[in-house]
Short mmCIF file of C-alpha atoms in Angstrom, two decimals:
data_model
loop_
_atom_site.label_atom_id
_atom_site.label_comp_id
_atom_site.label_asym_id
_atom_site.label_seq_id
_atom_site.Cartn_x
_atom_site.Cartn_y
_atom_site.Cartn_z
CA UNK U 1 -58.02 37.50 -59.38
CA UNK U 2 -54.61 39.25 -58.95
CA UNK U 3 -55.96 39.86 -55.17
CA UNK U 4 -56.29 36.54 -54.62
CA UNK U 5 -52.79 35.43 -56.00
CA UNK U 6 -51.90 38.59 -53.55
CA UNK U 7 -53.25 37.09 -50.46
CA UNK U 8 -52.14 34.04 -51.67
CA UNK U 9 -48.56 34.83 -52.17
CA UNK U 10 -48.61 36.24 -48.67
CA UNK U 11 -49.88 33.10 -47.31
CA UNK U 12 -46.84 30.63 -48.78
CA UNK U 13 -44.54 33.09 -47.16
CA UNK U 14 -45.71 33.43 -43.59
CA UNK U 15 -45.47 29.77 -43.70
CA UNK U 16 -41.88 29.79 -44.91
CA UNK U 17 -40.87 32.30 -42.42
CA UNK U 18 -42.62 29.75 -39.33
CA UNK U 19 -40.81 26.95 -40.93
CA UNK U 20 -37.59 28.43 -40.73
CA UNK U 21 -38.33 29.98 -37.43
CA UNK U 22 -38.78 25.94 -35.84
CA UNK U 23 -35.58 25.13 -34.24
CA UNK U 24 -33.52 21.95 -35.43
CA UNK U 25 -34.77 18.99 -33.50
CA UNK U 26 -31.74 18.25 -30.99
CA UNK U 27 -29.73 15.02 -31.02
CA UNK U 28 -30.07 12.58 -28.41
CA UNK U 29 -27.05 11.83 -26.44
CA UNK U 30 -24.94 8.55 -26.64
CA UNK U 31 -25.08 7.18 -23.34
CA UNK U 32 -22.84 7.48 -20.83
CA UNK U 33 -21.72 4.17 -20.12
CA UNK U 34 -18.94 4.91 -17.54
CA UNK U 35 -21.48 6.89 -15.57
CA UNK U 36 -23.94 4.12 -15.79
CA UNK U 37 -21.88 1.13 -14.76
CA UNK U 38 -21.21 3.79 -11.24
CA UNK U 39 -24.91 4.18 -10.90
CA UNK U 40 -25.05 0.27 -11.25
CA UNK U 41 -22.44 0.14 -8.42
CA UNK U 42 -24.27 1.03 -4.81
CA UNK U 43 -23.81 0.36 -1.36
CA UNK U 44 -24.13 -3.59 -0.57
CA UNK U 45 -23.83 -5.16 2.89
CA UNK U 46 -22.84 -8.96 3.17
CA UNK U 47 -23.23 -10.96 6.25
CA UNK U 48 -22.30 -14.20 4.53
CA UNK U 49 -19.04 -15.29 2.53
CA UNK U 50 -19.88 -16.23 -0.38
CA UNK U 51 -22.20 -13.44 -1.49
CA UNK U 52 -19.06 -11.46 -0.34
CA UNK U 53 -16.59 -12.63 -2.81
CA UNK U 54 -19.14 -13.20 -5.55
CA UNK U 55 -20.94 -10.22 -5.66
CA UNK U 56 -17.76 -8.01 -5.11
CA UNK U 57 -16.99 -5.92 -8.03
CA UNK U 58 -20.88 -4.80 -8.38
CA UNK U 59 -20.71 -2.23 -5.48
CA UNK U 60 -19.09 0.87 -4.47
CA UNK U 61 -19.35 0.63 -0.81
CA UNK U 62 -18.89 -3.37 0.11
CA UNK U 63 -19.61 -3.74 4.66
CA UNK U 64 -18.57 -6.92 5.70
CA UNK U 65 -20.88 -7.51 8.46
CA UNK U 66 -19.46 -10.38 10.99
CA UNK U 67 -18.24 -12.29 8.06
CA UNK U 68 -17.64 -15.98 9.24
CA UNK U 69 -14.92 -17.21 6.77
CA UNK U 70 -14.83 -21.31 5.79
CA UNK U 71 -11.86 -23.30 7.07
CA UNK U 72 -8.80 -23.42 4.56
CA UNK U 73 -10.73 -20.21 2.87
CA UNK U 74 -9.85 -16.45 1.75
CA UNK U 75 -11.71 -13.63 2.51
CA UNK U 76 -10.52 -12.85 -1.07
CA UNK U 77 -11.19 -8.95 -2.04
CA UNK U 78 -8.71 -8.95 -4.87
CA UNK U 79 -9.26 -7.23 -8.04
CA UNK U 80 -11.66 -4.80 -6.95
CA UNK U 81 -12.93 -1.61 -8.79
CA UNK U 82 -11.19 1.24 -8.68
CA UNK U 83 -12.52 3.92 -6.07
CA UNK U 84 -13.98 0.71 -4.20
CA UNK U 85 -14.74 1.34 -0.01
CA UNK U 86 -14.54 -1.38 1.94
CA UNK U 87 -15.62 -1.34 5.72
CA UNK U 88 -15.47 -3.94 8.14
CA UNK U 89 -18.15 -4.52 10.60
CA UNK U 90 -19.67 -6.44 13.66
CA UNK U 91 -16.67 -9.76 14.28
CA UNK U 92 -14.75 -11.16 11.11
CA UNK U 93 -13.96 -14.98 12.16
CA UNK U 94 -12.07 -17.56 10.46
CA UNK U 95 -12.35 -21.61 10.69
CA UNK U 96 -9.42 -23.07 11.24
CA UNK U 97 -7.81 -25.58 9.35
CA UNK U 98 -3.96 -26.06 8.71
CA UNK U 99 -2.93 -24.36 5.40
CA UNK U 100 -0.65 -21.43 4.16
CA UNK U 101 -3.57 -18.69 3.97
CA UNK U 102 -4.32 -15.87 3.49
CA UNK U 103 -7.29 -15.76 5.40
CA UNK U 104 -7.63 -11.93 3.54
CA UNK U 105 -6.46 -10.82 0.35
CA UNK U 106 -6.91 -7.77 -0.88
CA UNK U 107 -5.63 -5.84 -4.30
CA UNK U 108 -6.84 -2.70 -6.37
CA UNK U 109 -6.27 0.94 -6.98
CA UNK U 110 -8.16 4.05 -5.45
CA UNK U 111 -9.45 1.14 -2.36
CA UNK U 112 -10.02 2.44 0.96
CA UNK U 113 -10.57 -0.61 3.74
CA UNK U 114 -11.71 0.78 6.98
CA UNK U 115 -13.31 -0.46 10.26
CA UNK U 116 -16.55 0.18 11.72
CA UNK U 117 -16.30 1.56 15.40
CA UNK U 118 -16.65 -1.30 17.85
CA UNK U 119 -15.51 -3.94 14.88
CA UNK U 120 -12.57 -6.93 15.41
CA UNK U 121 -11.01 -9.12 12.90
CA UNK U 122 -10.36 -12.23 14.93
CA UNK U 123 -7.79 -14.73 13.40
CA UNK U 124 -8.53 -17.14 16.52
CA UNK U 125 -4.73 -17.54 16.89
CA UNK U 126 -4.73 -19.80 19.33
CA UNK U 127 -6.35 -22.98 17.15
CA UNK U 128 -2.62 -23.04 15.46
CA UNK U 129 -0.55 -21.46 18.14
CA UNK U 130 2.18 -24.23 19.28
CA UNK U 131 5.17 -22.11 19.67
CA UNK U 132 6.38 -23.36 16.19
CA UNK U 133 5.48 -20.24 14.15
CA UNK U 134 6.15 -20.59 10.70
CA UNK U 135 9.16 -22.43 10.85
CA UNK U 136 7.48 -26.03 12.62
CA UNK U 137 4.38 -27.52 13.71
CA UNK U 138 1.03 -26.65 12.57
CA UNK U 139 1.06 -25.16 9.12
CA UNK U 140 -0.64 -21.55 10.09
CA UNK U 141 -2.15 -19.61 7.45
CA UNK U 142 -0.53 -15.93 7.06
CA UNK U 143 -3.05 -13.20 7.94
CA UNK U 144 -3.54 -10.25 5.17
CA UNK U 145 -2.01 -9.50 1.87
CA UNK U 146 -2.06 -5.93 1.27
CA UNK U 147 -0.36 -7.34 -2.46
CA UNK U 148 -0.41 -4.77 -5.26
CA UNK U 149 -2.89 -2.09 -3.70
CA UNK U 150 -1.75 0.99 -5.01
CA UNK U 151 -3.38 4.89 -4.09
CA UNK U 152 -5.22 3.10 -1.75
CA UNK U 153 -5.65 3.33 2.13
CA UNK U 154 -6.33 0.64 5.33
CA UNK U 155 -7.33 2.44 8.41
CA UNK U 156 -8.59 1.93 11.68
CA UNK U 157 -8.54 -1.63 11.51
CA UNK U 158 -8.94 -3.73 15.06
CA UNK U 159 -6.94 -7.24 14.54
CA UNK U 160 -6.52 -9.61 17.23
CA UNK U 161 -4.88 -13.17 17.46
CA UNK U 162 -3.35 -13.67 13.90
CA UNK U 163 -1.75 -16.77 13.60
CA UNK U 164 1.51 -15.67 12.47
CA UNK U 165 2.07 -12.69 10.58
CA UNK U 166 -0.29 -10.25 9.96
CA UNK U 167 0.02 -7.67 7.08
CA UNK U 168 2.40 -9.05 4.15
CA UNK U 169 2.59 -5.60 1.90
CA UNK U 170 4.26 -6.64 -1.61
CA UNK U 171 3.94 -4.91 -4.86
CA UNK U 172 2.08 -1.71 -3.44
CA UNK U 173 2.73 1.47 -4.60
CA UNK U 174 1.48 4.96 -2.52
CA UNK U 175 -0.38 2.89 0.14
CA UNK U 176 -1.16 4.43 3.55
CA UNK U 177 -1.55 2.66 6.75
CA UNK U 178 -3.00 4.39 9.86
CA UNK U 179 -4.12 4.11 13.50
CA UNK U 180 -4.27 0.31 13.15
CA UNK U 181 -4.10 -2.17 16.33
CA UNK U 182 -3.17 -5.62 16.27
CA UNK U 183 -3.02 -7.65 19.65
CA UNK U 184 -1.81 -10.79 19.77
CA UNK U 185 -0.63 -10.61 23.74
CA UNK U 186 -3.04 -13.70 24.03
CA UNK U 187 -0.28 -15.45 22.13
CA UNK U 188 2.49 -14.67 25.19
CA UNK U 189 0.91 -17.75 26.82
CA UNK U 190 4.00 -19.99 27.71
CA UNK U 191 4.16 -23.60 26.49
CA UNK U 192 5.69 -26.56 28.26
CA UNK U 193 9.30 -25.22 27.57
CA UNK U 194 8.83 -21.78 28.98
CA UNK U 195 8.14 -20.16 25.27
CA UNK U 196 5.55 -17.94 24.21
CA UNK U 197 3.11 -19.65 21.81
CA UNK U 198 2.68 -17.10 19.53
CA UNK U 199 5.48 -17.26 17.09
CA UNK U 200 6.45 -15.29 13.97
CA UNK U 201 3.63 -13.29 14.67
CA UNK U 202 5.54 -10.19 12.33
CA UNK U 203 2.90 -6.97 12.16
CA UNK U 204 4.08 -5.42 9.02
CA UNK U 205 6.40 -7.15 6.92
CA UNK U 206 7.24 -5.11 3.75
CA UNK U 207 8.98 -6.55 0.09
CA UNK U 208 9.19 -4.76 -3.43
CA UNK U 209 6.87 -1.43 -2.37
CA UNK U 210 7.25 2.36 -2.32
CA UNK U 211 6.19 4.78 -0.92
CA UNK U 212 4.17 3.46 2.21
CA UNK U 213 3.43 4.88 4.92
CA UNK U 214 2.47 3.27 8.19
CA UNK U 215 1.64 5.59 10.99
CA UNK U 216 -0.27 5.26 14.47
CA UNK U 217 0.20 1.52 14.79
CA UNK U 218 0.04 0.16 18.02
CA UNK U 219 1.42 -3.58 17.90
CA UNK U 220 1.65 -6.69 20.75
CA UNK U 221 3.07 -9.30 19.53
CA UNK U 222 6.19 -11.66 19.27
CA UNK U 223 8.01 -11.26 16.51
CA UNK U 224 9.24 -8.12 14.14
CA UNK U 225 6.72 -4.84 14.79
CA UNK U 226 7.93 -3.67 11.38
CA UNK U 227 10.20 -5.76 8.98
CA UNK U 228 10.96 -4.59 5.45
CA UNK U 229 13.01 -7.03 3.31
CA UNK U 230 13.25 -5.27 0.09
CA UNK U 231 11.77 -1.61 -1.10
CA UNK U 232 11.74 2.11 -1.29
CA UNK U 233 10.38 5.36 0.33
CA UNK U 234 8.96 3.31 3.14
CA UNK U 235 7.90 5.53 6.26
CA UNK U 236 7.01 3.94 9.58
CA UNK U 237 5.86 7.19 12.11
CA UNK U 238 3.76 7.26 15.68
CA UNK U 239 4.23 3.53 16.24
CA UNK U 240 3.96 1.54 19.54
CA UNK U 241 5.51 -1.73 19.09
CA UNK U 242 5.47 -4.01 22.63
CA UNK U 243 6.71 -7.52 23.04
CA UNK U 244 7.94 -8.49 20.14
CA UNK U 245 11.78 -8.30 17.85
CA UNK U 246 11.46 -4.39 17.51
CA UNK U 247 11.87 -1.85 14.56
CA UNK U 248 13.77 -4.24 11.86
CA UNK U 249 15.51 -3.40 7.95
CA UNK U 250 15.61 -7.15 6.86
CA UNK U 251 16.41 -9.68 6.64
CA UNK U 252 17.48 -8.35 3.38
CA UNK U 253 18.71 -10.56 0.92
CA UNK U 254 18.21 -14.16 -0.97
CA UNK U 255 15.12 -13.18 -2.16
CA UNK U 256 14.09 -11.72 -5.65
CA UNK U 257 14.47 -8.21 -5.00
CA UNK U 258 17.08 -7.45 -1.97
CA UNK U 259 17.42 -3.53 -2.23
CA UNK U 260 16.05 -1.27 0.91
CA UNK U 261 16.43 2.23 0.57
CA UNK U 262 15.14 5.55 1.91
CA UNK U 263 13.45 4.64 4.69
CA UNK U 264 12.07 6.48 7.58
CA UNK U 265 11.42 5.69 11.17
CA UNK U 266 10.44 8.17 13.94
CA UNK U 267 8.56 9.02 16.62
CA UNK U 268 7.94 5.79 18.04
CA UNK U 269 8.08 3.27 21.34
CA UNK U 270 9.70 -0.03 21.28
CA UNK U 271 9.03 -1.67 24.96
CA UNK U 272 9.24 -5.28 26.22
CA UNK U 273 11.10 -6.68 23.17
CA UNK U 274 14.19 -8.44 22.18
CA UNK U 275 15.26 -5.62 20.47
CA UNK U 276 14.94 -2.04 19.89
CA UNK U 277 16.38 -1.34 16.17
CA UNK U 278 17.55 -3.92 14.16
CA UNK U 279 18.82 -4.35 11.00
CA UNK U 280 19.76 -7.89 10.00
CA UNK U 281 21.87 -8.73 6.37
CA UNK U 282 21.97 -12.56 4.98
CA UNK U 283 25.30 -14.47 5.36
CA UNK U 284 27.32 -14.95 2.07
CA UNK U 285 24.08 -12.72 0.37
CA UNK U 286 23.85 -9.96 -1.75
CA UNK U 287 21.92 -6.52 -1.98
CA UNK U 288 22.10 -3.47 -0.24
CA UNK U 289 20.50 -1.18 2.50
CA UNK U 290 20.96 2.67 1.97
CA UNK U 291 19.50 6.05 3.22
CA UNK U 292 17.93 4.81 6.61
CA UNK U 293 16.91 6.97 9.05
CA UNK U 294 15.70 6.48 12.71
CA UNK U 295 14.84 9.13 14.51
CA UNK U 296 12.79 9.92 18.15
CA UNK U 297 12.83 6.27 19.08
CA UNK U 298 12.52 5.57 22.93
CA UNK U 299 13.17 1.97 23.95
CA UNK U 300 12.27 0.49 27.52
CA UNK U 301 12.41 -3.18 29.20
CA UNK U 302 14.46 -4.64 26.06
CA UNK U 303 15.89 -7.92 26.76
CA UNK U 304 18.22 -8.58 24.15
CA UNK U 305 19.76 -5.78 21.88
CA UNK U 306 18.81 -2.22 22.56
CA UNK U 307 20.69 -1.43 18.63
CA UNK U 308 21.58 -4.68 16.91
CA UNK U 309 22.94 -4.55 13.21
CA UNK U 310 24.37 -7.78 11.84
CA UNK U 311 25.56 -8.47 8.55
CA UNK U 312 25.45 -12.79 9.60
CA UNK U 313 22.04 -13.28 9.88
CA UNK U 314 20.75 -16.80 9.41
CA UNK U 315 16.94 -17.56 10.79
CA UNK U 316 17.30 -17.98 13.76
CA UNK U 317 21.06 -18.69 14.13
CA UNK U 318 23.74 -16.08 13.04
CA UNK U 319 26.87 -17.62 11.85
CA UNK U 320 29.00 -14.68 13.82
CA UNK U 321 30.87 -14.39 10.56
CA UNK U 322 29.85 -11.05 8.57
CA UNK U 323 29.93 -10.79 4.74
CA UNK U 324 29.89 -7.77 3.05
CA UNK U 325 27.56 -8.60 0.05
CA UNK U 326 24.68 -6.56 1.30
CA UNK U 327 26.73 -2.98 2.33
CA UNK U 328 24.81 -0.88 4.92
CA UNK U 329 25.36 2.61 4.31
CA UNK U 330 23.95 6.50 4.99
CA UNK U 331 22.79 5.18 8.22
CA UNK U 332 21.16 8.04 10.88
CA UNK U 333 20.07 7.05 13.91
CA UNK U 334 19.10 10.67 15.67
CA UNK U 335 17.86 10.61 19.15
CA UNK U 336 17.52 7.07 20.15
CA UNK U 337 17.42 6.70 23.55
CA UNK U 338 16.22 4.47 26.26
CA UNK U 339 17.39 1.11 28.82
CA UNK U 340 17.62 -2.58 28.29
CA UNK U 341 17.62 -5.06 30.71
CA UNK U 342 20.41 -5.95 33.18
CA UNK U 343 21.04 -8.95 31.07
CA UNK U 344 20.70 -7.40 27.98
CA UNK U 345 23.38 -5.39 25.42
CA UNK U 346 23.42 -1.60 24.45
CA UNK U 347 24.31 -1.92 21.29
CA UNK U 348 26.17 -4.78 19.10
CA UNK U 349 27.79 -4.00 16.09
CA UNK U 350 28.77 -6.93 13.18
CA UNK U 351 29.90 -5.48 10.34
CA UNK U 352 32.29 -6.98 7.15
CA UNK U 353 35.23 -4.76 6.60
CA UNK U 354 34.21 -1.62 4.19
CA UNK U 355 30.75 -3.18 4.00
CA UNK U 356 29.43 -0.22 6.91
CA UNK U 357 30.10 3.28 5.95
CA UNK U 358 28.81 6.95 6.18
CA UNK U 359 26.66 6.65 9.12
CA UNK U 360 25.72 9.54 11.34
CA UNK U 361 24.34 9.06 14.98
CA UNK U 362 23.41 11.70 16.82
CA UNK U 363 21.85 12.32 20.58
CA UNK U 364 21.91 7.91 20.34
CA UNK U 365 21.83 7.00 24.54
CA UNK U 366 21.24 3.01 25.09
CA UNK U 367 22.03 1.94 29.02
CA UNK U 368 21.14 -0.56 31.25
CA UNK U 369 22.62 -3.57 30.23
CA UNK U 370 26.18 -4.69 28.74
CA UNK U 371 28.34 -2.97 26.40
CA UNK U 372 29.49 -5.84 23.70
CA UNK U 373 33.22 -7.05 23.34
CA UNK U 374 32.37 -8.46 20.14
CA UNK U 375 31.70 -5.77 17.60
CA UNK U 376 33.69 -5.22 14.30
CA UNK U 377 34.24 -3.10 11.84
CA UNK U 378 32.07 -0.59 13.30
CA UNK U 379 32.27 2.51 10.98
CA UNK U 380 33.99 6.15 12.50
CA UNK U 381 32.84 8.43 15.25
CA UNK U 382 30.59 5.47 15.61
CA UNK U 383 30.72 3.55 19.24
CA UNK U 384 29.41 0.08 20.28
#
């Protein structure tokens, strides 16, 4: 009997000792429910409009395949996830109908838009085109807000025949711009009246941003290659801006926000335009313009102003009477050179007494046309 209890004994504690010897069962993991909703998100290709707008937020990678795009209708890629790739593809087209636009929208963070090679984005300019612009005639849709993208990148993007202007770039914060082409030479088709039917046809115009960068652009068009009305830590590099109003600061003032400062322009060609660099203040306005640099610009074939900087400016008709509530200041212009027509000037000069000060021009060589007998207040060691 006591053997038995023994080899009983023995028995209850071998089975202890396997018992303990089991690991733990292991917890299962919450899900990951960030890491699903990106496995949700794929790769979608849309070759229709609606399906494009709809379905936007539920990929990663959206192509727009030769999107056709309804008259009176945005291509509207607004609010899109963060990290979102977009890529245009095949011909983007546009119906045309007489509204204010945009015919594309887009707004995000972390959003990359990019062409496919042999792509175009046609705005089939020449449906409003009457020589009127913005300002009369057809009401023309503007082209593509680039409004509140921020850490984001457009690049390689092939634009043709916007209506009027092209990128409007408001509210963005760290946005890069590269190697983009927009062509609307189609639109230097005279009317009756000897004027070019494209009209207003601005590439970049720039308001309330920082810290964008546009670089590579190669622009034909007829109004302002680059235009920034209000904003900070803008840099325009590598640029090639033909028949249009040149390399503009302004207007600047009567809007909401009328501050430009440190801004940087180099290394690019202005040819075949009214003007070379511009900068252009509102009459009777207020803001300011401060820390602008241009530097390695070479002008050719300009027909109006090789250097124009007004402090009059009224669209389209200066009142010749400068006002000093926007002050221009910590201007460089470093090695700008280049000719103007025969019938052009070198450089004009309006300025409101003590409204232009501490500018520093170096290397600056402007000839070929007429020197102006009606600058003012031009600041010292400074000539016009």
């Amino acid at each position: 009997m006591v053997g038995l209890n023994f080899v009983a004994g023995l028995m209850l504690s071998a089975a202890a000792i396997m018992v303990a010897a089991e690991p733990a069962p292991v917890p299962t993991a919450a899900p990951n429910l960030e890491e699903a909703a990106l496995e949700k998100r794929s790769a979608c290709t849309f070759t229709a409009y609606t399906a494009a707008t709809k379905s936007k937020t539920s990929c990663s990678t959206i192509v727009l395949s030769s999107i056709a795009v309804p008259s009176g209708k945005t291509l509207d890629m607004t609010g899109l996830t963060k990290g979102t790739t977009v890529i245009f593809e095949g011909t983007t087209t546009f119906g045309y109908k007489e509204w204010s636009g945009p015919l594309i929208s887009f707004s995000g963070t972390d959003i990359t838009i990019k062409g496919a090679s042999g792509h175009e984005i046609n705005g089939n300019g020449a449906k409003w085109w009457d020589g009127g612009g913005s300002n009369s005639g057809k009401t023309k849709p503007k082209f593509f807000y680039a409004h509140s993208l921020k850490q984001s990148t457009i690049t390689g993007l092939n634009i043709v025949n916007t209506p009027v202007q092209c990128f409007s770039i408001n509210s963005a914060e760290d946005l890069t711009i590269s190697d983009v082409t927009i062509d609307n030479s189609d639109g230097d088709t005279l009317d009756s009246d000897g004027d070019a039917l494209g009209h207003n046809t601005d590439a970049f115009d720039v308001g309330s941003s920082s810290y964008v960068t546009i670089d590579g652009a190669t622009v034909y068009n007829q109004d302002d290659c680059l235009a920034i009305n209000s904003g900070s830590y803008i840099t325009f590099s590598n640029g090639y801006c033909s028949g249009g109003h040149g390399l503009s600061i302004g207007s600047v003032g009567g809007r909401s926000n009328n501050v430009v400062e440190n801004i940087w322009i180099s290394g690019s060609t202005v040819t075949k335009s009214q003007n070379g660099v511009r900068i252009k203040t509102v009459y009777d306005a207020t803001g300011s313009v401060s820390n602008v640099t241009y530097k390695d610009i070479t002008l050719s074939s300009i027909t109006k102003y090789g250097i124009v900087i007004e402090q009059d400016y009224e669209n389209g008709s200066p009142t010749g009477t400068p006002t000093d509530g926007v002050p221009i200041t910590d201007l460089t212009l470093n090695k700008v050179t280049g000719t103007v027509k025969s019938t052009a000037t070198n450089k004009y000069i309006l300025c409101a007494e003590g409204a232009c000060s501490d500018w520093t021009w170096t290397s600056v060589s402007v000839t070929g046309g007429k020197t102006s007998t009606k600058c003012s207040n031009v600041p010292d060691d400074i000539t016009c």
